[in-house]
XYZ file of C-alpha atoms in Angstrom:
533
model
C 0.000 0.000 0.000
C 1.474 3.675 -1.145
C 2.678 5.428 2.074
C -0.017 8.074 3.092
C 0.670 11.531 4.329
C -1.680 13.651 6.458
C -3.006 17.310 6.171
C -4.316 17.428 2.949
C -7.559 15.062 3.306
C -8.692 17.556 6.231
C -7.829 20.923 4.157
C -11.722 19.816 2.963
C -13.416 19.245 5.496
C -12.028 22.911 7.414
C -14.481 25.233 5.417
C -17.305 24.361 8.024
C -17.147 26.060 11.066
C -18.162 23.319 13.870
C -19.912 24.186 16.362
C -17.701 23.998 19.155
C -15.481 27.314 17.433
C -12.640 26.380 20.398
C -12.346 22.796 20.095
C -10.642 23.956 15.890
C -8.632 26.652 17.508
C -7.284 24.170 19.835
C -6.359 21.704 17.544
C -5.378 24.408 14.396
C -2.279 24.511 16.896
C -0.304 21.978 15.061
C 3.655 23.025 15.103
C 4.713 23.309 11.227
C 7.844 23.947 12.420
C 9.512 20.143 13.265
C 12.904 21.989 14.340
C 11.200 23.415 16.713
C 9.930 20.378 18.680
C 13.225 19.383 20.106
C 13.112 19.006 23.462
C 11.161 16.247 26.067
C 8.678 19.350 27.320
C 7.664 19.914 23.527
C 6.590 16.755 22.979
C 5.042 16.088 25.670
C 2.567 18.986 25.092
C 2.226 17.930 21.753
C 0.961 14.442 22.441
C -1.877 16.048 24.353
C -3.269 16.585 20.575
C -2.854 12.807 19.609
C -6.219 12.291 21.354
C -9.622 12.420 19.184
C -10.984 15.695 20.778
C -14.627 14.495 19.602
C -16.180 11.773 20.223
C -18.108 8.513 18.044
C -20.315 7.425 21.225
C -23.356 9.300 19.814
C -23.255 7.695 16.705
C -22.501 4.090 17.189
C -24.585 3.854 20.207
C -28.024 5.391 18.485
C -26.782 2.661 15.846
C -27.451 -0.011 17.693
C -30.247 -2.168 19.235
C -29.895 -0.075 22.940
C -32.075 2.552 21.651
C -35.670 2.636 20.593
C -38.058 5.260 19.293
C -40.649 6.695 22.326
C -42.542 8.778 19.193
C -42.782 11.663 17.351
C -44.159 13.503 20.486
C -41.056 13.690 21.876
C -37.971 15.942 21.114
C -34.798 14.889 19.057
C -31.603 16.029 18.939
C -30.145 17.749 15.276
C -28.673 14.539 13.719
C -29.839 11.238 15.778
C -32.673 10.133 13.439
C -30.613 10.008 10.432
C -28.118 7.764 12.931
C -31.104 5.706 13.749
C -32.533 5.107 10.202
C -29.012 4.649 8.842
C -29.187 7.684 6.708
C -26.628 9.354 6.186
C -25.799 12.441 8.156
C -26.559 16.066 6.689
C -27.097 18.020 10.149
C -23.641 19.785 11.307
C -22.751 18.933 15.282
C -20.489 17.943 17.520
C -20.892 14.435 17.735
C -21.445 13.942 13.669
C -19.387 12.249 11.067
C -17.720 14.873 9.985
C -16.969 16.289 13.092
C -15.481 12.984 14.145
C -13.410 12.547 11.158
C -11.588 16.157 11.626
C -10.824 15.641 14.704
C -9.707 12.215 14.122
C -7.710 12.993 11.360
C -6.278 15.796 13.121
C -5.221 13.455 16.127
C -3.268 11.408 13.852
C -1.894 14.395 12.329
C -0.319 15.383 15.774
C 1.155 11.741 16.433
C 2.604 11.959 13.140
C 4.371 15.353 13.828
C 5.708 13.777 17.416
C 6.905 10.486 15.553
C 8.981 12.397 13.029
C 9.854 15.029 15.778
C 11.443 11.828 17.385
C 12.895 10.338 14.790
C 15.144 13.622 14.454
C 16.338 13.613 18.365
C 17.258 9.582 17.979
C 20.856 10.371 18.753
C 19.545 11.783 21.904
C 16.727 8.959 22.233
C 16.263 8.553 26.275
C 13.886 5.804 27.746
C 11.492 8.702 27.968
C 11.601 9.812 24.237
C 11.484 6.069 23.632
C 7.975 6.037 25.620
C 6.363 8.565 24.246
C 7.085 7.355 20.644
C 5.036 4.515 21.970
C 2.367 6.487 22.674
C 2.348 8.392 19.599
C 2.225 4.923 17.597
C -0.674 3.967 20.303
C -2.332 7.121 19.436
C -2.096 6.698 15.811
C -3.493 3.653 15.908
C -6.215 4.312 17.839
C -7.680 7.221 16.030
C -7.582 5.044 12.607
C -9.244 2.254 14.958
C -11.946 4.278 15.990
C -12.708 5.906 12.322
C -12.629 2.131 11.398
C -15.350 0.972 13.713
C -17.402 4.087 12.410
C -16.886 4.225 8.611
C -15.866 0.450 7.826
C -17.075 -3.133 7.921
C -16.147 -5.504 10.463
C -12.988 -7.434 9.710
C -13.769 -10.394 7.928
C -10.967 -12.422 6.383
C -12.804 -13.577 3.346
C -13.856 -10.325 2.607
C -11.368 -7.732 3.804
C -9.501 -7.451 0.996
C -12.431 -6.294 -0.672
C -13.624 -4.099 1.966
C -12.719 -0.470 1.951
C -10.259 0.671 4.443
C -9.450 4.202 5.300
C -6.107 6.404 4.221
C -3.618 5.489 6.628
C -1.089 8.591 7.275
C 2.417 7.402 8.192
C 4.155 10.608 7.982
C 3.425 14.627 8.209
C 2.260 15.806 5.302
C 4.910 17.096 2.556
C 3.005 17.911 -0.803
C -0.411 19.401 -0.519
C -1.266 18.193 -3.525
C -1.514 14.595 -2.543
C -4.014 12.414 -3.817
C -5.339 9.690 -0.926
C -6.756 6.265 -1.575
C -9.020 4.238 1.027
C -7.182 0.974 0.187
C -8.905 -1.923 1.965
C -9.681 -3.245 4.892
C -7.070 -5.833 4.889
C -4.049 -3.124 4.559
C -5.525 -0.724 7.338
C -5.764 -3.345 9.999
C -2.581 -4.689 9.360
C -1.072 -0.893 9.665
C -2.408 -0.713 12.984
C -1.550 -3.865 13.900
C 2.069 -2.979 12.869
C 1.755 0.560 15.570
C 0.415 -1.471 18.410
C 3.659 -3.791 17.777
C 6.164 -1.161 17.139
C 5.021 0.507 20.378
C 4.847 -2.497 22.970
C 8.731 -2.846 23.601
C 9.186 0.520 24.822
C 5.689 1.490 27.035
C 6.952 3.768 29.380
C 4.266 5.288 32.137
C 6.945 7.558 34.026
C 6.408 10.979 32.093
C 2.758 10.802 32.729
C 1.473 12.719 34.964
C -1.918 11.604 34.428
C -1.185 8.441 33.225
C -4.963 7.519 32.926
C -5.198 9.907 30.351
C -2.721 8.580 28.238
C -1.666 5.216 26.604
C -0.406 3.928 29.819
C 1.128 0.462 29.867
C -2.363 -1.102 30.986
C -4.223 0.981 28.223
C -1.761 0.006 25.958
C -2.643 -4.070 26.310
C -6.240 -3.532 26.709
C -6.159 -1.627 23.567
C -4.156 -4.233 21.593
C -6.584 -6.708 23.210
C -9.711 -5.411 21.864
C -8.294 -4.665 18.430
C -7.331 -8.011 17.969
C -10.564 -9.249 19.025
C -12.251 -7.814 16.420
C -8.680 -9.108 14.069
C -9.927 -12.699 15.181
C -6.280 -12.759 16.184
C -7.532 -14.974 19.920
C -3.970 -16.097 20.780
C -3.035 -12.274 20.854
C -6.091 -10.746 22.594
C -5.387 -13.710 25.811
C -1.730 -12.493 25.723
C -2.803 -8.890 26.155
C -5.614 -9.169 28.019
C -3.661 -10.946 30.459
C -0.726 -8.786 30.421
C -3.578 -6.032 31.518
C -5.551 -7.856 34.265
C -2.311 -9.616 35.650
C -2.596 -12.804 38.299
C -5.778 -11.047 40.249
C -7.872 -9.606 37.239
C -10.460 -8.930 40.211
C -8.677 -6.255 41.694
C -9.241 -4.361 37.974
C -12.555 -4.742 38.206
C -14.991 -2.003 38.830
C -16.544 -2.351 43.003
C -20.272 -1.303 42.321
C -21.399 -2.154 46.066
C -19.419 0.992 46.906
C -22.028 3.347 44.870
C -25.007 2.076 47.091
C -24.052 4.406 49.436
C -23.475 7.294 47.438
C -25.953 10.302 47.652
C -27.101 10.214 43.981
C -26.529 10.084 40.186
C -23.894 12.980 40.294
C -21.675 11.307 43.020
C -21.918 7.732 41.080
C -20.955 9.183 37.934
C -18.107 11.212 39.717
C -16.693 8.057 41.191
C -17.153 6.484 38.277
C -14.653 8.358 36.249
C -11.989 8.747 39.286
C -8.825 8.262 37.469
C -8.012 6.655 40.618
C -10.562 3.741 40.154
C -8.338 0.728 39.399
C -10.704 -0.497 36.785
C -10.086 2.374 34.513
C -7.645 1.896 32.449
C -7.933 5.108 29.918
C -10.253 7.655 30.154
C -11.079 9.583 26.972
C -12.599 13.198 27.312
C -14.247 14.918 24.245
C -16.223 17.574 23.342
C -19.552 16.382 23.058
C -23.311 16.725 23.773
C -24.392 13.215 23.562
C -24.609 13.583 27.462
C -27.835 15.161 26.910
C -29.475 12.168 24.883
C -28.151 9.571 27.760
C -29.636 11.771 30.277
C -33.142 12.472 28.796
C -32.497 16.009 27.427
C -34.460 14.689 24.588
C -36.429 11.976 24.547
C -37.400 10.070 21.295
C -34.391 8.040 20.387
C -33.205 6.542 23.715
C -32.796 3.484 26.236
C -36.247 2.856 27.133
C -38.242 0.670 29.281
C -38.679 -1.689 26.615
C -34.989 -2.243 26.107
C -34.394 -2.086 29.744
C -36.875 -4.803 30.871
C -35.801 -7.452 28.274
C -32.555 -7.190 26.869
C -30.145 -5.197 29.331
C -30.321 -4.656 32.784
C -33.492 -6.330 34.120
C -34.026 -8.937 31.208
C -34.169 -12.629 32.283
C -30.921 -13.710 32.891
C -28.718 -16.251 34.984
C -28.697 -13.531 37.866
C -32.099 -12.331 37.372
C -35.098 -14.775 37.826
C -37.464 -12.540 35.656
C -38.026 -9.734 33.247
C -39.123 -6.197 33.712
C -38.032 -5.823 37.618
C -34.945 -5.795 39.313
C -36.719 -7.322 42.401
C -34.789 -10.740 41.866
C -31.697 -9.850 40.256
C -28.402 -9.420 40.988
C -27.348 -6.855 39.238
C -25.644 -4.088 40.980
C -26.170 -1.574 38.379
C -29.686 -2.520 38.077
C -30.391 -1.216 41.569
C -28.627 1.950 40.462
C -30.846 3.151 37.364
C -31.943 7.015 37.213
C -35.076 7.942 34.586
C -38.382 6.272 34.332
C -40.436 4.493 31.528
C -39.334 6.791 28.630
C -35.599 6.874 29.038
C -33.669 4.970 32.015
C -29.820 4.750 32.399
C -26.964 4.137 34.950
C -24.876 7.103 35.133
C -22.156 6.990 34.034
C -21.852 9.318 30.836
C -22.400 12.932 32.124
C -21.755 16.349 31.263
C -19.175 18.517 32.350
C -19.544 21.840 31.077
C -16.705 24.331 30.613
C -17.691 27.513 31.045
C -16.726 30.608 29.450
C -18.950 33.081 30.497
C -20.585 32.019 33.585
C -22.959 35.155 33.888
C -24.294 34.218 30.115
C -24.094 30.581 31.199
C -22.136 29.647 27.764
C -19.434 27.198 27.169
C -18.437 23.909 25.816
C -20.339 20.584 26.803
C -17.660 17.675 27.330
C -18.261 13.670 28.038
C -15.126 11.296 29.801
C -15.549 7.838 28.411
C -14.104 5.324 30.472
C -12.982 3.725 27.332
C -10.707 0.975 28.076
C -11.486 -0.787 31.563
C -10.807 -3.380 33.337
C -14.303 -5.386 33.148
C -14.176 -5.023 29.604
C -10.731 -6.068 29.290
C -11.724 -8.841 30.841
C -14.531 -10.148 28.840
C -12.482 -9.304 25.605
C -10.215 -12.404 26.740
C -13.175 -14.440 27.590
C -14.687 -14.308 24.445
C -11.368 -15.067 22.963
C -10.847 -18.008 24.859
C -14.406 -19.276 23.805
C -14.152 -18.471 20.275
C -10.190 -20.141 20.208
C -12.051 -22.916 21.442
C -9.202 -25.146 21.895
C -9.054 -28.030 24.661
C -9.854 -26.441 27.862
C -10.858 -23.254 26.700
C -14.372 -22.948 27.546
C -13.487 -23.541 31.076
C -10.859 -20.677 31.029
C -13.521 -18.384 29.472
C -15.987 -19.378 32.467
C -13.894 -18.746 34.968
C -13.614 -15.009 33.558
C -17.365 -14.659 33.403
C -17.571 -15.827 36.990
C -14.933 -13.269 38.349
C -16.908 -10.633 36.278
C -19.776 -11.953 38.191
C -17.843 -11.672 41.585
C -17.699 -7.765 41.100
C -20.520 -7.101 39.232
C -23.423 -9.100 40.893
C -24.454 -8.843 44.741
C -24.140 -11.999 46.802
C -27.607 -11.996 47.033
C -30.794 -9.789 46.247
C -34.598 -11.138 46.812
C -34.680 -14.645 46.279
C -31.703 -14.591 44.190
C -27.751 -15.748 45.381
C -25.112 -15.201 43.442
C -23.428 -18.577 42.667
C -20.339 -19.811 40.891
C -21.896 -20.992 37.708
C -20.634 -23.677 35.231
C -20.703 -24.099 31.599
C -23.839 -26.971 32.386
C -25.513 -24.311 34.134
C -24.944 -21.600 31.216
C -26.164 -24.093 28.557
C -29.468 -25.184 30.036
C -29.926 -21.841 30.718
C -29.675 -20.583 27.093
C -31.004 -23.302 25.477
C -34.078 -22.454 27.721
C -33.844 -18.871 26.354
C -35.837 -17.870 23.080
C -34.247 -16.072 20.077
C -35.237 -12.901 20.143
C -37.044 -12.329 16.863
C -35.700 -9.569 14.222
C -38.535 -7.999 14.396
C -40.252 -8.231 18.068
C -44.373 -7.882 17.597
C -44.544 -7.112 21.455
C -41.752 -6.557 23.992
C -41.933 -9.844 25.965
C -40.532 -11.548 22.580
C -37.147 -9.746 23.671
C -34.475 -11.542 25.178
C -31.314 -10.911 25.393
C -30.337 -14.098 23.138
C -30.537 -13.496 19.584
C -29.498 -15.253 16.114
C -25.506 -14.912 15.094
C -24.419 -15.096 11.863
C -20.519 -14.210 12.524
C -18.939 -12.322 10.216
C -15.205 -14.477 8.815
C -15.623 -16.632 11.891
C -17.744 -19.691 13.386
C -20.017 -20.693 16.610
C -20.922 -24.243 17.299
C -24.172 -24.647 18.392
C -24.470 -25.961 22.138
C -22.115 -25.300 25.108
C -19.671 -22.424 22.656
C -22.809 -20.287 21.827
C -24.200 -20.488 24.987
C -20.946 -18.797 26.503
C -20.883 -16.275 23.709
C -24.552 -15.300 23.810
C -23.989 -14.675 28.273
C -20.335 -12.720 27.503
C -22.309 -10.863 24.532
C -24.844 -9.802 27.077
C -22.344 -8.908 29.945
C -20.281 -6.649 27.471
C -23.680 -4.913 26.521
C -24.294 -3.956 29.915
C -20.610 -2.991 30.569
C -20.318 -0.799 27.973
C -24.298 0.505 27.730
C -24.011 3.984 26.304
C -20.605 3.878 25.183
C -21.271 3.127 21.735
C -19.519 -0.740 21.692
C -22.446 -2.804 21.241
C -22.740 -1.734 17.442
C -19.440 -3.124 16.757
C -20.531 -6.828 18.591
C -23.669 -6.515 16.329
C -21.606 -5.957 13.250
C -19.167 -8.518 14.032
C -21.621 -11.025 14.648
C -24.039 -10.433 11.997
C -27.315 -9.872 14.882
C -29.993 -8.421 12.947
C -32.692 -6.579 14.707
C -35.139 -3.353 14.136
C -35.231 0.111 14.553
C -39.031 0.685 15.266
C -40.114 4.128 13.860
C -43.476 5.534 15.289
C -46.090 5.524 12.917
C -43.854 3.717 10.089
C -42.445 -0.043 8.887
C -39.135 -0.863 11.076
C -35.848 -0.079 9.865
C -34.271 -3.488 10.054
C -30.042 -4.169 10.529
C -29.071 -7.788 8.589
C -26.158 -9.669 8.625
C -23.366 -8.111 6.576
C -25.585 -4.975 6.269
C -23.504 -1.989 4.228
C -24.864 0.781 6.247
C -22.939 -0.376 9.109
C -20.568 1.313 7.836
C -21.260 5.186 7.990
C -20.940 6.925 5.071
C -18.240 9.454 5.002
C -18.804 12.912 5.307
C -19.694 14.528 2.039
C -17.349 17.215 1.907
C -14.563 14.103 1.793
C -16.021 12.219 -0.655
C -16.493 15.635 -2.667
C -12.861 15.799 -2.633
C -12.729 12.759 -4.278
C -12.270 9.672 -1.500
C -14.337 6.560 -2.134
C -18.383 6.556 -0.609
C -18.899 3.673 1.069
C -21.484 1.555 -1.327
C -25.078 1.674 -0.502
């Protein structure tokens, strides 16, 4: 694949003013001047721009099958229902396509300046320099990672070489004139598999002074773990997962029984995001308003009580005798819910607002996404040891589920106690579970079981899908309204419905195109490949 370079694809997209008028000024700050980045200080402050400074939650979350329509009655915010009906995107905002690519783009742009910045002090290279070329890699990696879970297909080795990738910079950008190709999907996961490996031998968290922040070492492997989960690359993603989690992956594991205590939603989500909670590994801050669709700001495309009851936190489950209550279930985070019928979440994704002008009450909404966690990290390694599948393997990945269960299930709540459950007990279970039909006529046909068809990979019927369909379900409630549970749905081929008041459903198949977004039109105006339709 020709060697990309960088500025040039976002000279496009920089005719739009965005919204958030400080969030461009911030990141217009690029250094054109290499020379001049010669010192440790320098670039360290410039790796503070290697970091997406907007966000893809909004998007891939109203994307998937956590959020339902509560009618035209209710209020929408600019943007969301083209999301939900998979149209694509003409509204300008914070938390849109475009405004996701320029800041991605620009992210990379930065890690490329501090890479070649680098590269010109390697006669002076100190164990320091040497870690934060890691993170630059990291960084580069991960903002052509994200783009890739927004604007491609999921990775499927039969098809990824005919799959579209994305333009993969690997340098600052020389000639302005340069023309970019998308190349497949094939070449750009193999470029960022080549960062993540470039970067391990030299992770360095001593510079940081927030590590949690940054790529620290344990972002690092829970990074590389969930990219090559989605790679299909299992014995990697148990390497890294473990490298993460260590001998005692329950101390990296998120304590819910201490938020019973807490006085309310504000002090939960505080806690929540405490870079000194063990189980966060990186926490990701962006300018964003999709705080105020999780919260209830507006109300018709949202996690309802429909959703709620049946598929995530009170559905029918090994911990939870029945549907539509939390009065025998387990759950910690089901005793911990804030809304009501309409729109219902744990709180976790709130907004801090930075003012400017606190008389005129005006400033710039933000969102911390505990992006990379321990739980998660976790159940990344237990679906890779039940999809590796090899002798003893479906054990291994039990045993993960369990200590998942360990922190995130009481010991006991109504008639329910928490047990130690076995892959026997996980079968029966399941294959006492209906399928949850495509296209649900009334809520109770919900379940939280539904059809695969994986995408470049396979699930044996019986004991292996059983396991997948439970760590499927635990990673939806881990990661509710943090936009992850559209990637399991593309990966896995689940098809299900967008319901549209007053209209036919909008239904998601297996292998569907429009999971992957269509670019932003000023892009493909300059002439990079649509996605096809």
């Amino acid at each position: 694949m020709t060697t990309m370079k960088t500025r040039n694809i976002l000279i496009a997209l920089l005719g739009t003013t965005m919204m958030l008028a400080s969030c461009d000024s911030y990141l217009d700050k690029l250094p054109d001047d290499r020379a001049e980045v010669n010192t440790e200080e320098k670039v360290a402050k410039l790796l503070t721009n290697c970091y997406p400074q907007s966000s893809n939650v909004l998007m891939m979350e109203v994307s998937s099958d956590n959020v339902l329509d509560n009618g035209t009655q209710y209020s929408n915010f600019p943007g969301v229902e083209e999301i939900y009906r998979f149209k694509e995107v003409t509204s300008t905002f914070n938390d849109d396509p475009r405004s996701f690519w320029n800041n991605a783009y620009r992210a990379v742009a930065s890690a490329n300046e501090v890479l070649s910045s680098i590269d010109a002090m390697s006669e002076d290279m100190t164990p320091t320099l040497a870690g934060m070329r890691s993170e630059a890699l990291l960084c580069r990696a991960f903002g052509m990672f994200m783009m890739s879970n927004v604007f491609c297909m999921a990775y499927d080795p039969q098809k990824a070489n005919e799959y579209l990738g994305l333009p993969y910079p690997l340098e600052p950008e020389q000639d302005p004139n340069t023309k970019y190709e998308r190349g497949t999907l094939e070449e750009l996961y193999a470029n960022i598999a080549n960062d993540i490996e470039a970067a391990m031998p030299t992770l360095n968290d001593s510079y940081m002074s927030i590590p949690k922040y940054h790529f620290n070492t344990k972002a690092a492997y829970a990074f590389a773990a969930r990219f090559y989960l989605y790679y299909h690359k299992y014995d990697k993603v148990i390497e890294y997962a473990t490298k993460a989690l260590g001998s005692s992956p329950a101390n990296f594991l998120r304590d819910y029984s201490k938020y019973k205590d807490l006085a309310g939603s504000q002090d939960i989500f505080n806690a929540y995001i405490q870079s000194g909670e063990n189980a966060n590994f990186m926490l990701l801050p962006a300018y964003s308003m999709a705080a105020r669709v999780f919260e209830g700001s507006y109300l018709r495309f949202v996690h309802n009580e429909e959703v709620l009851g049946f598929e995530t936190y009170w559905a029918r489950c090994p911990w939870a005798a029945s549907n539509a209550t939390s009065g025998n279930n387990l759950l910690w985070m089901a005793h911990t819910l804030y809304g009501n019928n309409l729109i219902t979440m744990f709180p976790k994704m709130f907004e801090s607002f930075e003012y400017t002008d606190k008389v005129n009450d005006t400033g710039y909404p933000h969102v911390v996404d505990t992006y990379f966690t321990g739980d998660e990290t976790l159940l990344c390694r237990a679906e890779a040891y039940a999809l590796r599948n090899k002798e003893g393997d479906l054990q291994k990945a039990m045993d993960d589920m369990n200590t998942w269960c360990s922190t995130n299930l009481e010991e006991s709540y109504g008639s329910m106690t928490r047990r130690t459950y076995t892959i026997e007990q996980i079968d029966a279970f399941m294959q006492n579970t209906h399928y949850s039909p495509v296209v649900p006529e009334e809520k109770a046909l919900r379940s939280i079981k539904k059809t695969l068809h994986p995408q470049g990979f396979t699930v044996n019927a019986g004991q292996q899908e059983s396991l997948i369909q439970l760590v499927l379900h635990m990673r939806r409630l881990t990661t509710q309204s943090q936009g992850t549970r559209f990637m399991d749905l593309k990966r896995y081929g689940i098809e299900y419905a967008h319901f549209v008041d007053k209209e036919e459903p909008i239904v998601f198949t297996a292998g569907d195109l429009r999971g992957a977004l269509q670019l932003p039109n000023d892009v493909i105006t300059a002439g990079l490949e649509a996605n096809p339709r």
